[in-house]
mmCIF file of C-alpha atoms in Angstrom:
data_model
loop_
_atom_site.group_PDB
_atom_site.id
_atom_site.type_symbol
_atom_site.label_atom_id
_atom_site.label_comp_id
_atom_site.label_asym_id
_atom_site.label_seq_id
_atom_site.Cartn_x
_atom_site.Cartn_y
_atom_site.Cartn_z
ATOM 1 C CA MET A 290 -74.498 -5.741 0.863
ATOM 2 C CA SER A 291 -72.290 -2.709 1.337
ATOM 3 C CA ARG A 292 -72.947 1.027 1.300
ATOM 4 C CA PHE A 293 -70.864 1.150 -1.888
ATOM 5 C CA ASP A 294 -73.003 -1.299 -3.879
ATOM 6 C CA PRO A 295 -75.394 1.311 -5.321
ATOM 7 C CA LEU A 296 -72.560 3.422 -6.731
ATOM 8 C CA PRO A 297 -71.747 3.490 -10.444
ATOM 9 C CA PRO A 298 -68.318 2.091 -11.391
ATOM 10 C CA THR A 299 -67.029 5.560 -12.286
ATOM 11 C CA THR A 300 -67.305 6.778 -8.695
ATOM 12 C CA LEU A 301 -66.471 3.613 -6.770
ATOM 13 C CA PHE A 302 -62.745 4.086 -6.152
ATOM 14 C CA LYS A 303 -63.247 7.694 -5.057
ATOM 15 C CA ALA A 304 -65.923 6.539 -2.592
ATOM 16 C CA LEU A 305 -63.681 3.750 -1.263
ATOM 17 C CA GLU A 306 -61.134 6.330 -0.096
ATOM 18 C CA SER A 307 -63.211 6.711 3.067
ATOM 19 C CA ALA A 308 -63.818 2.983 3.592
ATOM 20 C CA THR A 309 -62.592 1.412 6.800
ATOM 21 C CA CYS A 310 -61.046 -1.987 7.451
ATOM 22 C CA ASP A 311 -64.125 -3.354 9.203
ATOM 23 C CA GLU A 312 -66.859 -2.467 6.749
ATOM 24 C CA PRO A 313 -68.218 -4.647 3.937
ATOM 25 C CA LEU A 314 -67.014 -3.861 0.436
ATOM 26 C CA PRO A 315 -68.545 -4.665 -2.942
ATOM 27 C CA ALA A 316 -67.613 -8.065 -4.381
ATOM 28 C CA THR A 317 -64.408 -8.496 -6.381
ATOM 29 C CA LYS A 318 -66.489 -8.593 -9.570
ATOM 30 C CA ALA A 319 -67.760 -5.068 -8.909
ATOM 31 C CA LEU A 320 -64.241 -3.846 -8.169
ATOM 32 C CA LEU A 321 -63.002 -5.305 -11.455
ATOM 33 C CA ASP A 322 -65.927 -3.689 -13.290
ATOM 34 C CA ALA A 323 -64.716 -0.358 -11.901
ATOM 35 C CA ALA A 324 -60.952 -0.923 -12.250
ATOM 36 C CA LYS A 325 -59.264 1.398 -14.716
ATOM 37 C CA PHE A 326 -57.789 -0.928 -17.300
ATOM 38 C CA ASN A 327 -55.883 1.136 -19.875
ATOM 39 C CA ALA A 328 -56.814 1.620 -23.538
ATOM 40 C CA ASP A 329 -55.373 -1.841 -24.276
ATOM 41 C CA GLY A 330 -57.439 -3.403 -21.476
ATOM 42 C CA LEU A 331 -54.429 -3.839 -19.197
ATOM 43 C CA LEU A 332 -53.316 -2.968 -15.676
ATOM 44 C CA PRO A 333 -49.670 -2.761 -14.601
ATOM 45 C CA ALA A 334 -48.999 -5.603 -12.147
ATOM 46 C CA ILE A 335 -46.118 -5.411 -9.684
ATOM 47 C CA ALA A 336 -44.860 -8.721 -8.261
ATOM 48 C CA GLN A 337 -43.255 -8.648 -4.822
ATOM 49 C CA GLN A 338 -41.774 -11.592 -2.909
ATOM 50 C CA HIS A 339 -44.140 -11.830 0.062
ATOM 51 C CA ASP A 340 -41.596 -12.450 2.837
ATOM 52 C CA SER A 341 -38.394 -10.672 1.763
ATOM 53 C CA GLY A 342 -40.251 -7.696 0.246
ATOM 54 C CA GLU A 343 -38.095 -7.783 -2.882
ATOM 55 C CA VAL A 344 -39.788 -6.258 -5.928
ATOM 56 C CA LEU A 345 -39.317 -8.957 -8.547
ATOM 57 C CA MET A 346 -40.839 -7.625 -11.773
ATOM 58 C CA MET A 347 -43.546 -5.547 -13.386
ATOM 59 C CA ALA A 348 -45.771 -6.963 -16.111
ATOM 60 C CA TRP A 349 -49.345 -6.506 -17.329
ATOM 61 C CA MET A 350 -52.672 -8.192 -16.651
ATOM 62 C CA ASN A 351 -55.943 -8.022 -18.517
ATOM 63 C CA ARG A 352 -59.126 -8.804 -16.605
ATOM 64 C CA GLU A 353 -58.985 -12.466 -17.567
ATOM 65 C CA ALA A 354 -55.392 -12.777 -16.307
ATOM 66 C CA LEU A 355 -56.268 -11.133 -13.001
ATOM 67 C CA GLU A 356 -59.358 -13.296 -12.524
ATOM 68 C CA GLU A 357 -57.359 -16.432 -13.308
ATOM 69 C CA THR A 358 -54.637 -15.330 -10.863
ATOM 70 C CA LEU A 359 -57.207 -14.859 -8.103
ATOM 71 C CA SER A 360 -59.016 -18.136 -8.748
ATOM 72 C CA THR A 361 -56.021 -20.441 -9.343
ATOM 73 C CA ARG A 362 -53.647 -18.672 -6.907
ATOM 74 C CA ARG A 363 -50.960 -18.963 -9.554
ATOM 75 C CA VAL A 364 -49.920 -15.674 -11.147
ATOM 76 C CA CYS A 365 -50.959 -15.183 -14.762
ATOM 77 C CA TYR A 366 -50.048 -12.110 -16.811
ATOM 78 C CA TYR A 367 -50.965 -10.960 -20.294
ATOM 79 C CA SER A 368 -48.009 -11.018 -22.669
ATOM 80 C CA ARG A 369 -48.148 -7.936 -24.865
ATOM 81 C CA SER A 370 -45.524 -9.356 -27.240
ATOM 82 C CA ARG A 371 -47.276 -12.700 -27.644
ATOM 83 C CA GLY A 372 -50.817 -11.291 -27.386
ATOM 84 C CA LYS A 373 -52.035 -13.966 -24.990
ATOM 85 C CA LEU A 374 -52.193 -15.052 -21.373
ATOM 86 C CA TRP A 375 -48.816 -15.852 -19.867
ATOM 87 C CA ARG A 376 -48.838 -18.215 -16.916
ATOM 88 C CA LYS A 377 -45.587 -17.189 -15.297
ATOM 89 C CA GLY A 378 -43.200 -20.133 -15.357
ATOM 90 C CA GLU A 379 -45.007 -22.097 -18.060
ATOM 91 C CA THR A 380 -41.760 -22.245 -20.065
ATOM 92 C CA SER A 381 -39.090 -21.611 -17.447
ATOM 93 C CA GLY A 382 -40.675 -23.468 -14.528
ATOM 94 C CA GLN A 383 -40.156 -20.352 -12.369
ATOM 95 C CA GLN A 384 -43.729 -19.986 -11.130
ATOM 96 C CA GLN A 385 -45.290 -17.436 -8.800
ATOM 97 C CA ALA A 386 -47.722 -18.708 -6.169
ATOM 98 C CA LEU A 387 -50.115 -15.941 -5.170
ATOM 99 C CA VAL A 388 -50.073 -14.907 -1.514
ATOM 100 C CA SER A 389 -52.226 -11.751 -1.773
ATOM 101 C CA ALA A 390 -53.385 -9.189 -4.313
ATOM 102 C CA ALA A 391 -54.335 -5.535 -3.906
ATOM 103 C CA LEU A 392 -55.573 -2.742 -6.144
ATOM 104 C CA ASP A 393 -54.338 0.769 -5.554
ATOM 105 C CA CYS A 394 -56.378 3.812 -4.550
ATOM 106 C CA ASP A 395 -57.496 4.721 -8.045
ATOM 107 C CA GLY A 396 -57.910 1.157 -9.293
ATOM 108 C CA ASP A 397 -55.359 1.338 -12.079
ATOM 109 C CA THR A 398 -52.504 -0.803 -10.721
ATOM 110 C CA VAL A 399 -52.330 -4.168 -8.975
ATOM 111 C CA LEU A 400 -49.726 -5.421 -6.494
ATOM 112 C CA VAL A 401 -49.342 -9.183 -6.158
ATOM 113 C CA LYS A 402 -47.407 -10.622 -3.258
ATOM 114 C CA VAL A 403 -46.054 -13.956 -4.370
ATOM 115 C CA ASP A 404 -43.854 -16.866 -3.485
ATOM 116 C CA GLN A 405 -41.439 -16.945 -6.414
ATOM 117 C CA THR A 406 -39.776 -20.212 -7.407
ATOM 118 C CA GLY A 407 -36.141 -19.386 -8.280
ATOM 119 C CA PRO A 408 -35.447 -16.338 -10.431
ATOM 120 C CA ALA A 409 -38.273 -14.052 -11.594
ATOM 121 C CA CYS A 410 -36.169 -12.589 -14.407
ATOM 122 C CA HIS A 411 -35.625 -14.227 -17.772
ATOM 123 C CA THR A 412 -31.904 -13.428 -17.371
ATOM 124 C CA GLY A 413 -31.757 -15.860 -14.445
ATOM 125 C CA ARG A 414 -31.547 -13.087 -11.864
ATOM 126 C CA ARG A 415 -33.874 -13.097 -8.887
ATOM 127 C CA SER A 416 -35.343 -9.665 -9.740
ATOM 128 C CA CYS A 417 -35.672 -7.820 -13.052
ATOM 129 C CA PHE A 418 -34.525 -4.571 -11.411
ATOM 130 C CA TYR A 419 -30.761 -5.099 -11.571
ATOM 131 C CA ILE A 420 -29.538 -2.029 -13.502
ATOM 132 C CA THR A 421 -28.921 0.635 -10.876
ATOM 133 C CA LEU A 422 -28.606 4.269 -11.856
ATOM 134 C CA ASP A 423 -27.257 7.390 -10.260
ATOM 135 C CA SER A 424 -27.110 10.728 -12.023
ATOM 136 C CA GLU A 425 -23.935 9.825 -13.931
ATOM 137 C CA LYS A 426 -23.230 6.115 -13.683
ATOM 138 C CA ALA A 427 -24.996 2.788 -14.022
ATOM 139 C CA ALA A 428 -24.090 -0.604 -12.575
ATOM 140 C CA ILE A 429 -25.324 -4.202 -12.433
ATOM 141 C CA ASP A 430 -26.282 -5.152 -8.872
ATOM 142 C CA SER A 431 -26.881 -8.900 -9.079
ATOM 143 C CA GLU A 432 -25.688 -11.981 -10.902
ATOM 144 C CA PRO A 433 -27.888 -14.755 -12.333
ATOM 145 C CA LEU A 434 -28.896 -17.506 -9.899
ATOM 146 C CA ILE A 435 -29.265 -19.846 -12.857
ATOM 147 C CA ASP A 436 -27.791 -19.766 -16.362
ATOM 148 C CA PRO A 437 -30.704 -18.490 -18.466
ATOM 149 C CA ALA A 438 -29.840 -21.087 -21.136
ATOM 150 C CA THR A 439 -30.997 -23.772 -18.684
ATOM 151 C CA LEU A 440 -34.261 -21.919 -17.947
ATOM 152 C CA TYR A 441 -35.422 -22.020 -21.536
ATOM 153 C CA LYS A 442 -33.669 -25.133 -22.813
ATOM 154 C CA LYS A 443 -35.382 -27.214 -25.434
ATOM 155 C CA SER A 444 -36.658 -30.456 -23.984
ATOM 156 C CA MET B 297 -15.303 3.051 -21.567
ATOM 157 C CA SER B 298 -17.296 -0.157 -21.507
ATOM 158 C CA ARG B 299 -17.719 -3.001 -23.987
ATOM 159 C CA PHE B 300 -21.342 -1.842 -24.356
ATOM 160 C CA ASP B 301 -20.537 1.709 -25.473
ATOM 161 C CA PRO B 302 -20.384 0.933 -29.221
ATOM 162 C CA LEU B 303 -23.837 -0.668 -29.220
ATOM 163 C CA PRO B 304 -26.876 1.107 -30.672
ATOM 164 C CA PRO B 305 -29.628 1.938 -28.145
ATOM 165 C CA THR B 306 -31.946 -0.690 -29.644
ATOM 166 C CA THR B 307 -29.672 -3.548 -28.619
ATOM 167 C CA LEU B 308 -28.264 -2.226 -25.347
ATOM 168 C CA PHE B 309 -30.641 -3.820 -22.827
ATOM 169 C CA LYS B 310 -30.399 -7.206 -24.540
ATOM 170 C CA ALA B 311 -26.601 -6.984 -24.392
ATOM 171 C CA LEU B 312 -26.662 -5.977 -20.708
ATOM 172 C CA GLU B 313 -28.332 -9.287 -19.819
ATOM 173 C CA SER B 314 -24.852 -10.831 -19.745
ATOM 174 C CA ALA B 315 -23.207 -7.958 -17.847
ATOM 175 C CA THR B 316 -21.594 -8.713 -14.507
ATOM 176 C CA CYS B 317 -21.481 -6.694 -11.316
ATOM 177 C CA ASP B 318 -17.816 -5.804 -11.672
ATOM 178 C CA GLU B 319 -17.669 -4.539 -15.237
ATOM 179 C CA PRO B 320 -18.036 -0.951 -16.420
ATOM 180 C CA LEU B 321 -21.386 0.034 -17.885
ATOM 181 C CA PRO B 322 -22.319 2.874 -20.227
ATOM 182 C CA ALA B 323 -23.144 6.172 -18.527
ATOM 183 C CA THR B 324 -26.660 6.853 -17.231
ATOM 184 C CA LYS B 325 -27.245 9.153 -20.208
ATOM 185 C CA ALA B 326 -26.727 6.242 -22.616
ATOM 186 C CA LEU B 327 -29.045 4.028 -20.562
ATOM 187 C CA LEU B 328 -31.746 6.709 -20.678
ATOM 188 C CA ASP B 329 -31.228 7.082 -24.444
ATOM 189 C CA ALA B 330 -31.967 3.352 -24.723
ATOM 190 C CA ALA B 331 -34.762 3.120 -22.120
ATOM 191 C CA LYS B 332 -38.126 2.185 -23.562
ATOM 192 C CA PHE B 333 -40.342 5.112 -22.681
ATOM 193 C CA ASN B 334 -43.884 4.387 -23.887
ATOM 194 C CA ALA B 335 -45.736 6.196 -26.684
ATOM 195 C CA ASP B 336 -46.449 9.047 -24.241
ATOM 196 C CA GLY B 337 -42.771 9.287 -23.297
ATOM 197 C CA LEU B 338 -43.318 7.701 -19.884
ATOM 198 C CA LEU B 339 -42.001 4.826 -17.776
ATOM 199 C CA PRO B 340 -43.953 3.229 -14.931
ATOM 200 C CA ALA B 341 -42.145 4.030 -11.665
ATOM 201 C CA ILE B 342 -42.639 1.866 -8.586
ATOM 202 C CA ALA B 343 -41.832 3.469 -5.234
ATOM 203 C CA GLN B 344 -40.729 1.177 -2.407
ATOM 204 C CA GLN B 345 -39.840 2.163 1.149
ATOM 205 C CA HIS B 346 -36.133 1.294 1.281
ATOM 206 C CA ASP B 347 -36.004 -0.305 4.728
ATOM 207 C CA SER B 348 -39.407 -1.913 5.315
ATOM 208 C CA GLY B 349 -39.766 -3.041 1.689
ATOM 209 C CA GLU B 350 -43.353 -1.785 1.522
ATOM 210 C CA VAL B 351 -44.504 -0.966 -2.007
ATOM 211 C CA LEU B 352 -45.936 2.514 -1.614
ATOM 212 C CA MET B 353 -47.288 3.560 -5.016
ATOM 213 C CA MET B 354 -46.894 3.377 -8.780
ATOM 214 C CA ALA B 355 -46.746 6.531 -10.883
ATOM 215 C CA TRP B 356 -45.106 7.647 -14.133
ATOM 216 C CA MET B 357 -41.872 9.425 -15.044
ATOM 217 C CA ASN B 358 -40.807 11.062 -18.262
ATOM 218 C CA ARG B 359 -37.092 11.418 -18.931
ATOM 219 C CA GLU B 360 -36.967 14.848 -17.357
ATOM 220 C CA ALA B 361 -38.634 13.582 -14.166
ATOM 221 C CA LEU B 362 -36.225 10.654 -13.899
ATOM 222 C CA GLU B 363 -33.189 12.881 -14.524
ATOM 223 C CA GLU B 364 -34.407 15.366 -11.908
ATOM 224 C CA THR B 365 -34.997 12.514 -9.443
ATOM 225 C CA LEU B 366 -31.445 11.221 -9.943
ATOM 226 C CA SER B 367 -29.822 14.653 -9.700
ATOM 227 C CA THR B 368 -31.805 16.138 -6.800
ATOM 228 C CA ARG B 369 -32.317 12.812 -4.921
ATOM 229 C CA ARG B 370 -35.915 13.856 -4.372
ATOM 230 C CA VAL B 371 -38.483 11.832 -6.297
ATOM 231 C CA CYS B 372 -40.226 13.641 -9.141
ATOM 232 C CA TYR B 373 -42.945 12.045 -11.270
ATOM 233 C CA TYR B 374 -44.849 13.224 -14.327
ATOM 234 C CA SER B 375 -48.510 13.868 -13.595
ATOM 235 C CA ARG B 376 -50.573 12.597 -16.509
ATOM 236 C CA SER B 377 -53.674 14.410 -15.245
ATOM 237 C CA ARG B 378 -51.910 17.759 -14.804
ATOM 238 C CA GLY B 379 -49.541 17.303 -17.766
ATOM 239 C CA LYS B 380 -46.468 18.446 -15.853
ATOM 240 C CA LEU B 381 -43.724 17.414 -13.472
ATOM 241 C CA TRP B 382 -44.949 16.441 -10.033
ATOM 242 C CA ARG B 383 -42.461 16.752 -7.243
ATOM 243 C CA LYS B 384 -43.947 14.276 -4.798
ATOM 244 C CA GLY B 385 -45.000 16.126 -1.660
ATOM 245 C CA GLU B 386 -45.045 19.605 -3.206
ATOM 246 C CA THR B 387 -48.651 20.047 -2.048
ATOM 247 C CA SER B 388 -48.988 17.511 0.761
ATOM 248 C CA GLY B 389 -45.491 17.793 2.245
ATOM 249 C CA GLN B 390 -45.170 13.998 2.033
ATOM 250 C CA GLN B 391 -41.900 13.844 0.118
ATOM 251 C CA GLN B 392 -39.843 10.902 -1.072
ATOM 252 C CA ALA B 393 -36.072 11.068 -0.611
ATOM 253 C CA LEU B 394 -34.349 8.853 -3.165
ATOM 254 C CA VAL B 395 -32.213 6.027 -1.780
ATOM 255 C CA SER B 396 -31.582 4.127 -5.028
ATOM 256 C CA ALA B 397 -33.020 3.713 -8.523
ATOM 257 C CA ALA B 398 -32.934 0.765 -10.910
ATOM 258 C CA LEU B 399 -34.164 0.009 -14.403
ATOM 259 C CA ASP B 400 -35.474 -3.443 -15.186
ATOM 260 C CA CYS B 401 -34.073 -5.967 -17.656
ATOM 261 C CA ASP B 402 -35.785 -4.537 -20.704
ATOM 262 C CA GLY B 403 -35.481 -0.889 -19.713
ATOM 263 C CA ASP B 404 -39.188 -0.117 -19.582
ATOM 264 C CA THR B 405 -39.828 0.209 -15.840
ATOM 265 C CA VAL B 406 -38.017 1.937 -12.971
ATOM 266 C CA LEU B 407 -37.962 0.996 -9.298
ATOM 267 C CA VAL B 408 -37.135 3.760 -6.835
ATOM 268 C CA LYS B 409 -36.265 2.903 -3.259
ATOM 269 C CA VAL B 410 -37.187 5.869 -1.140
ATOM 270 C CA ASP B 411 -37.504 7.230 2.336
ATOM 271 C CA GLN B 412 -41.142 8.315 2.437
ATOM 272 C CA THR B 413 -42.218 11.104 4.780
ATOM 273 C CA GLY B 414 -45.588 10.045 6.260
ATOM 274 C CA PRO B 415 -48.201 8.596 3.954
ATOM 275 C CA ALA B 416 -47.494 8.053 0.253
ATOM 276 C CA CYS B 417 -51.194 7.880 -0.619
ATOM 277 C CA HIS B 418 -53.409 10.920 -1.136
ATOM 278 C CA THR B 419 -55.996 9.174 1.083
ATOM 279 C CA GLY B 420 -53.612 9.528 4.031
ATOM 280 C CA ARG B 421 -52.697 5.835 4.014
ATOM 281 C CA ARG B 422 -49.076 4.776 4.047
ATOM 282 C CA SER B 423 -49.403 2.807 0.768
ATOM 283 C CA CYS B 424 -51.771 3.197 -2.180
ATOM 284 C CA PHE B 425 -52.277 -0.591 -2.336
ATOM 285 C CA TYR B 426 -54.943 -0.953 0.333
ATOM 286 C CA ILE B 427 -57.818 -2.667 -1.519
ATOM 287 C CA THR B 428 -57.148 -6.385 -1.181
ATOM 288 C CA LEU B 429 -58.868 -8.865 -3.453
ATOM 289 C CA ASP B 430 -59.514 -12.554 -3.427
ATOM 290 C CA SER B 431 -61.573 -14.335 -6.063
ATOM 291 C CA GLU B 432 -64.879 -13.316 -4.477
ATOM 292 C CA LYS B 433 -64.355 -10.626 -1.867
ATOM 293 C CA ALA B 434 -62.535 -7.339 -1.402
ATOM 294 C CA ALA B 435 -61.432 -5.598 1.781
ATOM 295 C CA ILE B 436 -59.610 -2.498 2.986
ATOM 296 C CA ASP B 437 -56.357 -3.431 4.737
ATOM 297 C CA SER B 438 -55.196 -0.154 6.263
ATOM 298 C CA GLU B 439 -56.518 3.044 7.776
ATOM 299 C CA PRO B 440 -55.234 6.567 7.077
ATOM 300 C CA LEU B 441 -52.269 7.710 9.169
ATOM 301 C CA ILE B 442 -53.409 11.289 8.652
ATOM 302 C CA ASP B 443 -56.786 12.782 7.748
ATOM 303 C CA PRO B 444 -56.391 13.576 4.034
ATOM 304 C CA ALA B 445 -58.162 16.910 4.624
ATOM 305 C CA THR B 446 -55.080 18.026 6.592
ATOM 306 C CA LEU B 447 -52.696 16.884 3.821
ATOM 307 C CA TYR B 448 -54.191 19.191 1.237
ATOM 308 C CA LYS B 449 -55.540 22.001 3.406
ATOM 309 C CA LYS B 450 -55.492 25.512 2.071
ATOM 310 C CA SER B 451 -52.853 27.582 3.818
#
């Protein structure tokens, strides 16, 4: 039981702003009831390599994907293009083992710290964020670790 | 001039998958013409502290906000609730100096590495991602650095 349990979902994240590290919180189920999935039922999910801190990618999770991620400890997204759950690495083998997950202050974004096998990016690069920009010029900042043709080869 | 300059915006990010670190890229303007802003004209923008690697927050940028960020080197978002540009720290004083910016592989998300003054979160915490989840339980993982009442005090 926590002092937040009686609150309606609409006010929960606001109330949690004053929560401290040592007090009991509502169960994960209640947090997910209150989380602000967008009009398509999705939250942006940022994947970060847990030890190096590298931001690997951003994708989307529906509630089912987030619940599966938390229960299996293997990261599962929702593919907007395919319209179904996407267990990261199911085709490429480049899985993400979950280390920790956190919602943000207003409950509309999730950060997953992961242990990424090989490259996170479908191009074979470690991170998807490889196109650097300044006000005038752009550049590529990393090369593929693996030829992407080998990641998605027909078997 | 780059080998990508003749390409239409719709095919640019796909073509850049094979780009190498040492070859010329189209100008930032051409990249922003091709970037996949959503139906509201926005990209998700992830802010990461450049040295510690901590993911601080996720907000949104329209093209104007991203161009201002790149030209002024001070991070500017687009506030969906206020419907206008939001120069991070304009009320709280907790600014973000831009260190580097990168688009992801499909041009629909931006990662900004920043030097954050004080807390990034309006609750006074360093990061917005302070509500950790496992499959059953949730917890708060950090305390405010500053009382949020002092961040937004009337002057």
